[in-house]
PDB file of C-alpha atoms in Angstrom:
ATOM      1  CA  UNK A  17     -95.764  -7.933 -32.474  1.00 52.00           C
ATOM      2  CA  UNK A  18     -93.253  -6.664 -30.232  1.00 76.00           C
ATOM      3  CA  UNK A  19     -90.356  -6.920 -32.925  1.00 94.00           C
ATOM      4  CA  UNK A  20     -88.541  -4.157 -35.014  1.00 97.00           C
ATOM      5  CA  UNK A  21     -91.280  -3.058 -37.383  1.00 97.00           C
ATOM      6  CA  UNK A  22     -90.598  -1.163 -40.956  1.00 98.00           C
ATOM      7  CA  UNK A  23     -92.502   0.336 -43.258  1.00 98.00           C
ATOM      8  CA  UNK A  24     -93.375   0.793 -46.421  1.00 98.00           C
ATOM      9  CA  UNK A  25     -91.938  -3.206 -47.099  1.00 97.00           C
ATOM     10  CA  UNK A  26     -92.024  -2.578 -50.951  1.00 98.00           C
ATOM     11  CA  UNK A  27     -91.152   0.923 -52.855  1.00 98.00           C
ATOM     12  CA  UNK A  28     -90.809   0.794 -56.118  1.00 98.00           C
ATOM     13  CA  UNK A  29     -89.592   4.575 -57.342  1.00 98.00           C
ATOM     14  CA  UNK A  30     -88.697   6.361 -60.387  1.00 98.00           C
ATOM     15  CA  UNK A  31     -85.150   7.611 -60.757  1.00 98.00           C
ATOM     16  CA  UNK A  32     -84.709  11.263 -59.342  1.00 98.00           C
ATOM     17  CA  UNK A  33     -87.736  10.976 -57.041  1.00 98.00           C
ATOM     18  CA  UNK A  34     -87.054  11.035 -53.164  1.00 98.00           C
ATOM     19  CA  UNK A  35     -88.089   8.538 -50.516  1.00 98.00           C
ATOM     20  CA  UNK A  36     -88.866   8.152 -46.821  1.00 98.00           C
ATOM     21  CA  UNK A  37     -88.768   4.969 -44.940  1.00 98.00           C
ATOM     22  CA  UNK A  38     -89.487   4.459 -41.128  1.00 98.00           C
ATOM     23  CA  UNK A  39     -88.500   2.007 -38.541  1.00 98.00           C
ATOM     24  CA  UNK A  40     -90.059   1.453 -35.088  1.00 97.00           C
ATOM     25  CA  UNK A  41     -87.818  -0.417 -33.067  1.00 97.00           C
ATOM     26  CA  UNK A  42     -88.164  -2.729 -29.807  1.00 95.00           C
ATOM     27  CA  UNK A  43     -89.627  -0.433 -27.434  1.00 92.00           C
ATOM     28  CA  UNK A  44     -87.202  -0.390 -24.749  1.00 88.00           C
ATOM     29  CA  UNK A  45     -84.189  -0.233 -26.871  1.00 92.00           C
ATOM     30  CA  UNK A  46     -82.073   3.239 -26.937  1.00 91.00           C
ATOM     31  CA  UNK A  47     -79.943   2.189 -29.859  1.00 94.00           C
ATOM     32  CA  UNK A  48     -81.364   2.034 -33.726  1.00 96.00           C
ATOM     33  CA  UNK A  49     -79.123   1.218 -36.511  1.00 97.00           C
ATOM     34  CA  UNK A  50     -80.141   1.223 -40.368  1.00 98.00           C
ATOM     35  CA  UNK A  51     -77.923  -1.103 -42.638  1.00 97.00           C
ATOM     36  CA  UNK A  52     -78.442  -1.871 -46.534  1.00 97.00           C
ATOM     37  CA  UNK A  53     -78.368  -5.482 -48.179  1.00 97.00           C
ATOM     38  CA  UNK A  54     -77.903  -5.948 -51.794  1.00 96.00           C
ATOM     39  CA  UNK A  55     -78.753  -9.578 -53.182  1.00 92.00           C
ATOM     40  CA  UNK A  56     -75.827 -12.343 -52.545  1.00 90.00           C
ATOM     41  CA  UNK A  57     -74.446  -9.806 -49.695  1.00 94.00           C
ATOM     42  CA  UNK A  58     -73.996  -9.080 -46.083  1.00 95.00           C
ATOM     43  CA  UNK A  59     -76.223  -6.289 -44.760  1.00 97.00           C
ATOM     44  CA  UNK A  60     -74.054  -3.149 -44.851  1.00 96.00           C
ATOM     45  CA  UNK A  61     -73.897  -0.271 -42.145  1.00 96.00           C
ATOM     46  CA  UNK A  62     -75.057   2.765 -42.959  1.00 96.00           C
ATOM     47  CA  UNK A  63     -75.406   5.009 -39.603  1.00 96.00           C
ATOM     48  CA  UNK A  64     -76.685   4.477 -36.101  1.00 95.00           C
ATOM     49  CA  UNK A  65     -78.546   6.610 -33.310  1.00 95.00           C
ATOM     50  CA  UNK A  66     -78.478   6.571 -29.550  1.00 93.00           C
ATOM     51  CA  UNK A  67     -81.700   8.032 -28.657  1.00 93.00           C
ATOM     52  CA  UNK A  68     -82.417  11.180 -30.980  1.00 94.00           C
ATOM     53  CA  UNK A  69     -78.430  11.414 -31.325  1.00 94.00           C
ATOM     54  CA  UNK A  70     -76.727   9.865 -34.723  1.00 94.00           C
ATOM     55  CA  UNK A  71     -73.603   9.081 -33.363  1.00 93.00           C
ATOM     56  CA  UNK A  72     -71.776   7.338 -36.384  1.00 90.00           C
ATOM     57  CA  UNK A  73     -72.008   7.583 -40.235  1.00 91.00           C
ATOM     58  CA  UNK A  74     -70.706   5.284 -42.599  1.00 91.00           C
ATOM     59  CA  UNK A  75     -68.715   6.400 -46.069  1.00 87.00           C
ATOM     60  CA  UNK A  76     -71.620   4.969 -47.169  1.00 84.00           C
ATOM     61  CA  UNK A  77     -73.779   7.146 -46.363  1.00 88.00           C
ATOM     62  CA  UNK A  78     -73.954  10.325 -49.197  1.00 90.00           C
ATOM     63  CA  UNK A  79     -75.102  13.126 -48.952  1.00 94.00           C
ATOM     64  CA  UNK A  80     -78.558  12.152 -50.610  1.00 97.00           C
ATOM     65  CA  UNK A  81     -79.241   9.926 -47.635  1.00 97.00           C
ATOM     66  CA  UNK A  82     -80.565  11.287 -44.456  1.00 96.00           C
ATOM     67  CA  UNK A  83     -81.562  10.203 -41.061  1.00 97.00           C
ATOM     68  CA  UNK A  84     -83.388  11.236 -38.701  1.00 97.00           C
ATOM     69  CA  UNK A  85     -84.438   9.825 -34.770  1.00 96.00           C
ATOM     70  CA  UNK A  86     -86.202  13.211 -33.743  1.00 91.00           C
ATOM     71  CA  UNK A  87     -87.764  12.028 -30.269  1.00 88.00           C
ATOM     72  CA  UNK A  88     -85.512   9.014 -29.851  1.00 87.00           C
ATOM     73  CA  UNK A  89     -88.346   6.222 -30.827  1.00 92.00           C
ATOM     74  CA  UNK A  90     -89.208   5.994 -34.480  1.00 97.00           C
ATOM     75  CA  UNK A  91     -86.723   6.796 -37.344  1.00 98.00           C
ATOM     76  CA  UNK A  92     -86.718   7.579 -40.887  1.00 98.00           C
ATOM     77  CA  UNK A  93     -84.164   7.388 -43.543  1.00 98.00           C
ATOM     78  CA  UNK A  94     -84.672   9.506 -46.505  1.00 98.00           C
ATOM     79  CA  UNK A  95     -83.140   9.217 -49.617  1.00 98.00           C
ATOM     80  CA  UNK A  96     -83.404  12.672 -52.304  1.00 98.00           C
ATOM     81  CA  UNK A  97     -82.844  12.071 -56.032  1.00 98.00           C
ATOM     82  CA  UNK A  98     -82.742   8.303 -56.034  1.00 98.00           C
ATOM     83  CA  UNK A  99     -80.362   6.359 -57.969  1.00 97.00           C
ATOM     84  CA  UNK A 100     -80.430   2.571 -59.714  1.00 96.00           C
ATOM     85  CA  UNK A 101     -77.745   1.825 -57.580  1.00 96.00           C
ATOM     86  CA  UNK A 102     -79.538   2.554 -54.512  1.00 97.00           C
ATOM     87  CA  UNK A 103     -81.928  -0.267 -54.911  1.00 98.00           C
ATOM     88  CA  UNK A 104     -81.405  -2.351 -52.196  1.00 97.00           C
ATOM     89  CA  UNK A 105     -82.948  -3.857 -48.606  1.00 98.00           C
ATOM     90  CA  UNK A 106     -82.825  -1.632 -46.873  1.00 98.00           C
ATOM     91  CA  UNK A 107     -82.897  -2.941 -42.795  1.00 98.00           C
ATOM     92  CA  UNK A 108     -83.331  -1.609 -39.408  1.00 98.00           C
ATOM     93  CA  UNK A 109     -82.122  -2.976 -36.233  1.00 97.00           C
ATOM     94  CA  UNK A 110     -82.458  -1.975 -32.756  1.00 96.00           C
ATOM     95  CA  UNK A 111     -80.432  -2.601 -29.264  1.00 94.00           C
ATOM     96  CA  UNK A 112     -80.077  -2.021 -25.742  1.00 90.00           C
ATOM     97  CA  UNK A 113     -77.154   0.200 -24.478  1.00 83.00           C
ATOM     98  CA  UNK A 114     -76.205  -0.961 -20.900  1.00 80.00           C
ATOM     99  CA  UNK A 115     -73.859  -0.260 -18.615  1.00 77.00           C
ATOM    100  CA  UNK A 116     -71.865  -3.581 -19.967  1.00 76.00           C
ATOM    101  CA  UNK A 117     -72.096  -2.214 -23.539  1.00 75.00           C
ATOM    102  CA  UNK A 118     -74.741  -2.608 -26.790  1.00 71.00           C
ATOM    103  CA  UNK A 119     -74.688  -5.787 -28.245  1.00 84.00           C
ATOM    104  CA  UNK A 120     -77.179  -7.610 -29.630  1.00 92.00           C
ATOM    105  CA  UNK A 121     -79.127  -6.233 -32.626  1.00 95.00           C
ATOM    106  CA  UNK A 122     -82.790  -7.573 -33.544  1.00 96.00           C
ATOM    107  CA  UNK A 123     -83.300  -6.919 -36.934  1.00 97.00           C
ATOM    108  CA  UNK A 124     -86.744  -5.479 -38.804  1.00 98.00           C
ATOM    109  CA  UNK A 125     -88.144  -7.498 -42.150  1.00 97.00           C
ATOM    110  CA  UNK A 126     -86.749  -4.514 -44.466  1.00 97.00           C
ATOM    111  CA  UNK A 127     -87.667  -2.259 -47.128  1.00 98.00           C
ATOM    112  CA  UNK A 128     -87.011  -3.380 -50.548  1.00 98.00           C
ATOM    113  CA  UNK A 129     -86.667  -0.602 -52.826  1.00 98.00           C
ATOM    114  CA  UNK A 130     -86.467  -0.748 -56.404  1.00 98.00           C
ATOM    115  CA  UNK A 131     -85.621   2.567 -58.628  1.00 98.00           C
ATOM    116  CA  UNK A 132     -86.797   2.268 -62.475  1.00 97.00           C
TER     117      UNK A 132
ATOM    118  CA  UNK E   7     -62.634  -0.193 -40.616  1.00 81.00           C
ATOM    119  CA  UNK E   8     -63.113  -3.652 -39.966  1.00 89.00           C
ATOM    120  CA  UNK E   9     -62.760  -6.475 -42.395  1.00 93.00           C
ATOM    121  CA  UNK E  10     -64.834  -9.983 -42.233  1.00 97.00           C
ATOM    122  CA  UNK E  11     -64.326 -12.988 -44.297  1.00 97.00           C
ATOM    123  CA  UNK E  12     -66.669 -15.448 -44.352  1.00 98.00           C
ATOM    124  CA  UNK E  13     -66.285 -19.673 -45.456  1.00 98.00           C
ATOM    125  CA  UNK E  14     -67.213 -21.069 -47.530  1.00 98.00           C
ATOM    126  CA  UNK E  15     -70.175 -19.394 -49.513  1.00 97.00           C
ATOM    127  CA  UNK E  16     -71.822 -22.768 -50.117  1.00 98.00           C
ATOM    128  CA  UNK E  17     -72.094 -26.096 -48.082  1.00 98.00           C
ATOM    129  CA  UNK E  18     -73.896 -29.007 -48.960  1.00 98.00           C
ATOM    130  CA  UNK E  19     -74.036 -31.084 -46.260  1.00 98.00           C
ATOM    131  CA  UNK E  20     -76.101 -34.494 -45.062  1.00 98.00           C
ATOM    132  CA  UNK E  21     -78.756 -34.401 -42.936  1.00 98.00           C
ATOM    133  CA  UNK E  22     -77.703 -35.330 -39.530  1.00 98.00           C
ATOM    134  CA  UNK E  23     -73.954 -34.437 -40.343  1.00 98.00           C
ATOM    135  CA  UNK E  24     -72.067 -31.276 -38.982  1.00 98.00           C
ATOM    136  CA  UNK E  25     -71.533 -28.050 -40.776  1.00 98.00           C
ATOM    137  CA  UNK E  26     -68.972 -25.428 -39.784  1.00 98.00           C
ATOM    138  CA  UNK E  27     -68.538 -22.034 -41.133  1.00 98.00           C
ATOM    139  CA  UNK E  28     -65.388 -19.806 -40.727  1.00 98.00           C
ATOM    140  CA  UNK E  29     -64.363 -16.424 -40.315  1.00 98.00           C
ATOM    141  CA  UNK E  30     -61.844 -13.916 -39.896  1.00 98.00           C
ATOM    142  CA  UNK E  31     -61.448  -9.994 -38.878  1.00 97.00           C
ATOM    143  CA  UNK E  32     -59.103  -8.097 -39.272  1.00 94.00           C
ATOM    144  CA  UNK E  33     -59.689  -5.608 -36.269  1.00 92.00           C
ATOM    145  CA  UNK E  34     -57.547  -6.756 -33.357  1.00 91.00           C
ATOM    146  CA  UNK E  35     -60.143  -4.386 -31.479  1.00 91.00           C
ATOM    147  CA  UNK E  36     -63.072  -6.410 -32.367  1.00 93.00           C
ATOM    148  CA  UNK E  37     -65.294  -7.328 -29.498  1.00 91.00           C
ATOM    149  CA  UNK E  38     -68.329  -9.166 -30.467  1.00 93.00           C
ATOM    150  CA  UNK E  39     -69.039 -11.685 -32.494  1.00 96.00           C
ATOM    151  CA  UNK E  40     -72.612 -12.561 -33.955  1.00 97.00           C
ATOM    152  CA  UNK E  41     -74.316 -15.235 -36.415  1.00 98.00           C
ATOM    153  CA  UNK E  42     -77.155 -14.166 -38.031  1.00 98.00           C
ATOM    154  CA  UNK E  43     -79.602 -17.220 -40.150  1.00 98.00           C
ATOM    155  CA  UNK E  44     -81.279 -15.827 -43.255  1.00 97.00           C
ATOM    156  CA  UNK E  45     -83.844 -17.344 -45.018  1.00 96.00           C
ATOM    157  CA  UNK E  46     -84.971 -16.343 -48.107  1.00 93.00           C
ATOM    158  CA  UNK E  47     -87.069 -13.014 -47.742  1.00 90.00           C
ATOM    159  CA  UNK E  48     -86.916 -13.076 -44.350  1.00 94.00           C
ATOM    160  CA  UNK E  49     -85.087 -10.898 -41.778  1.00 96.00           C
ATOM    161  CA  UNK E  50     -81.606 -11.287 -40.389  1.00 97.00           C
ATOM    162  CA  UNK E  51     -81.709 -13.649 -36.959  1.00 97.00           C
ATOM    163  CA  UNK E  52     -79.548 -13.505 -34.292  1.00 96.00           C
ATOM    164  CA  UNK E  53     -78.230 -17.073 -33.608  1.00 97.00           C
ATOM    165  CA  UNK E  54     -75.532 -17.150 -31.304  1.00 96.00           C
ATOM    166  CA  UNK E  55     -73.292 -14.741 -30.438  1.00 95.00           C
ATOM    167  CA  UNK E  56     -69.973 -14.379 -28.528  1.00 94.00           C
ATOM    168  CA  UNK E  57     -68.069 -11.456 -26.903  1.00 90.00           C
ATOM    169  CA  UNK E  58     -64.133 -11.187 -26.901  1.00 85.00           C
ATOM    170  CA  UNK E  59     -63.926 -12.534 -23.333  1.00 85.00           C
ATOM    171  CA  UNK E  60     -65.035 -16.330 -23.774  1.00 85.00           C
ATOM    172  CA  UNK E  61     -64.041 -18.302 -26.439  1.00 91.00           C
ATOM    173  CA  UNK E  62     -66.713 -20.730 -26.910  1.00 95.00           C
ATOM    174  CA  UNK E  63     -70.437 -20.796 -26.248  1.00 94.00           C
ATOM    175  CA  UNK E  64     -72.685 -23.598 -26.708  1.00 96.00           C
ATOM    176  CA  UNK E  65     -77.151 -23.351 -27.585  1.00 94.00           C
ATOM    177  CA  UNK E  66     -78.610 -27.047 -27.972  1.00 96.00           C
ATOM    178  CA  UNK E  67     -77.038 -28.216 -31.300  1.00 97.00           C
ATOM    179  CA  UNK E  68     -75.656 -24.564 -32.436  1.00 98.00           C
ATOM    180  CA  UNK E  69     -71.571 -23.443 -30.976  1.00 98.00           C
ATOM    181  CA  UNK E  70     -69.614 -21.011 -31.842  1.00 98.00           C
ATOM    182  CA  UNK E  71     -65.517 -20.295 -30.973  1.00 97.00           C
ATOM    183  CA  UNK E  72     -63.581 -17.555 -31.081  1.00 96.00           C
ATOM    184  CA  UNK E  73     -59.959 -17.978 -31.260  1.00 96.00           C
ATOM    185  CA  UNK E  74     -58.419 -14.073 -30.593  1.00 94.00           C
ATOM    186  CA  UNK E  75     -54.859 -14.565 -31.229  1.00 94.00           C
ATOM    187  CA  UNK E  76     -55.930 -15.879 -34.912  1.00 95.00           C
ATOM    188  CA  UNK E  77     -58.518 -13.625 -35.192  1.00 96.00           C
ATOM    189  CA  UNK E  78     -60.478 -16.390 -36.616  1.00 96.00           C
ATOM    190  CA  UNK E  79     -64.667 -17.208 -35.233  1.00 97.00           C
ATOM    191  CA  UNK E  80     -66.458 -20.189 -36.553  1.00 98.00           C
ATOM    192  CA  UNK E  81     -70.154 -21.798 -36.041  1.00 98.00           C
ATOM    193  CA  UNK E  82     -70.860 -24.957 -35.879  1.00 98.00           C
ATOM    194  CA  UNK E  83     -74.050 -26.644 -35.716  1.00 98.00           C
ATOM    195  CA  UNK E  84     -74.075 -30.189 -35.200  1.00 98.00           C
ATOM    196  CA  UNK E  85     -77.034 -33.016 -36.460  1.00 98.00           C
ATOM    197  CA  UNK E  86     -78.223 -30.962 -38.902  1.00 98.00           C
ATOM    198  CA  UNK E  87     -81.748 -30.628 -39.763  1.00 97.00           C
ATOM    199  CA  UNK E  88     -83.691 -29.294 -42.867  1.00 96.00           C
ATOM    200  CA  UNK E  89     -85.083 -26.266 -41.131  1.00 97.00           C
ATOM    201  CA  UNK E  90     -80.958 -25.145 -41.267  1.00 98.00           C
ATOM    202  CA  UNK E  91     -81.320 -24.663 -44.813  1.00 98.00           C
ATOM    203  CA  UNK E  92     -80.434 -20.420 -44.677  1.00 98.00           C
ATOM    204  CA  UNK E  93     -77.945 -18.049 -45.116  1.00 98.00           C
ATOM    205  CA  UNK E  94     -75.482 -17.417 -42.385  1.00 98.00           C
ATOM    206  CA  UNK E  95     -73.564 -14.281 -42.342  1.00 98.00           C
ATOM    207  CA  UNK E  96     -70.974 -13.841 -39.817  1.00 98.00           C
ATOM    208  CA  UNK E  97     -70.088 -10.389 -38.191  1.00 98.00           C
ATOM    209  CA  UNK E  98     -67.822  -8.597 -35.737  1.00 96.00           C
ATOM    210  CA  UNK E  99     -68.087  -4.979 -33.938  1.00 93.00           C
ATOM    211  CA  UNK E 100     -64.921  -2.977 -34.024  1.00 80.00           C
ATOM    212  CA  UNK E 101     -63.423  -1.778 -30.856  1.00 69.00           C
ATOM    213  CA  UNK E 102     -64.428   2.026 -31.811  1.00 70.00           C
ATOM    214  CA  UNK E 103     -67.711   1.706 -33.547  1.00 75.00           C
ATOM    215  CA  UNK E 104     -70.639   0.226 -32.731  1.00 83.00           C
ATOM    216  CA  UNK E 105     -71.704  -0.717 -35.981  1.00 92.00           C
ATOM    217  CA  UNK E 106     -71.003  -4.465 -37.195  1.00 95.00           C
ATOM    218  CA  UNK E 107     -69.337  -5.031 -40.262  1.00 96.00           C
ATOM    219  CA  UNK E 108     -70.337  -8.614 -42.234  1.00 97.00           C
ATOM    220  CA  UNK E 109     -68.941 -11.407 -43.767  1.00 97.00           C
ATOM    221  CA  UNK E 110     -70.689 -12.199 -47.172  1.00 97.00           C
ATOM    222  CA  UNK E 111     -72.796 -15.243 -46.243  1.00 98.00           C
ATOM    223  CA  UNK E 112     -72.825 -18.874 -46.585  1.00 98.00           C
ATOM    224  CA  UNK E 113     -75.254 -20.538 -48.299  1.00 98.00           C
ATOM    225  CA  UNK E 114     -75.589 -23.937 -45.964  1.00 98.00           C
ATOM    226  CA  UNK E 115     -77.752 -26.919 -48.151  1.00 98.00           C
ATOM    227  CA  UNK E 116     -79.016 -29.831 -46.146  1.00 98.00           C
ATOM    228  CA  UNK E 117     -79.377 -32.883 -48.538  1.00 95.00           C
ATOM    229  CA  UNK E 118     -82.200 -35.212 -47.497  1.00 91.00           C
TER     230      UNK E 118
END
């Protein structure tokens, strides 16, 4: 499968515990993008990278949430003393920056985390 | 930031009729325009797209126009089938960020 990939694609967690997700995106493509989707809604943006570089965060994105792109490939987003409210999809998506600009984004299946 | 609104959040249409879903940004920026099909545990597809330069583009039985001075995109998809049944979400890309901001999705029905 040459598509985004995710993983773990279910993590159920108790409240106050931290957790790591990872994304491996479409091989060729510089640009990776993480987004959350809560049930009835559009996915939200959370923060993007260009290579190993996170160029944009959203308000979304507290403090508890971290990123991370370290060799420009793979990426994990990390979230410390988890909340309900942060149960969610959470989705990766990956592009190609060319010279015309980065359009479109391929998105991965998700991780669905739950916090008890 | 950008704003999308999506219309409506459910259609019920006939199989073999037309459906057409509407929205509007408020980012006079905005330069690309997506449609992404969701069905039900499943990940976000790209559809269609369209960039600020054109204001229509056509795929087999799937279109979508863009109409700049309105700020106002909209899909249609013509002789509808029951593999349409989904969630559509609209979504635009600001001028200055390369994130895209969503609408909230439209569940489209196709009646038998």
């Amino acid at each position: 499968d040459t598509g985004v990939s995710q993983d773990p694609r279910h993590k159920i967690t108790k409240r106050g515990q931290n957790v790591t997700f990872r994304c491996d995106p479409i091989s060729e493509h510089n640009r990776l993008y993480w987004y959350r989707q809560t049930l009835g809604q559009g996915p939200e943006f959370l923060t993007y990278f260009q290579n190993e570089a996170q160029l944009e965060k959203s308000r979304l994105l507290s403090d508890r949430f971290s990123a991370e792109r370290p060799k420009g490939s793979f990426s994990t987003l990390e979230i410390q003393r988890t909340e309900q409210g942060d149960s969610a999809m959470y989705l990766c998506a990956s592009s190609l920056l060319m010279a015309s600009g980065s359009y479109e984004q391929y998105f991965g299946p998700g991780t669905r985390l739950t916090v008890t | 930031g950008e704003n999308v609104e999506q219309h409506p959040s459910t259609l019920s249409v006939q199989e073999g009729d037309s459906a057409v879903i509407k929205c509007t940004y408020s980012d006079s920026a905005s330069n690309y325009f997506p449609w992404y099909k969701q069905e039900l545990g499943k990940r976000p597809q790209l559809i269609i797209d369209i960039r600020s330069n054109v204001g229509e583009k056509k795929d087999q039985r799937i279109a979508v126009t863009l109409n700049k001075t309105a700020k106002h995109f909209s899909l249609h998809i013509t002789e509808t089938q029951p593999e349409d049944s989904a969630v559509y979400f609209c979504a635009a890309k600001g001028g200055g960020a390369d994130g895209l901001t969503f609408g909230k999705g439209t569940h489209l029905i196709i009646q038998p």
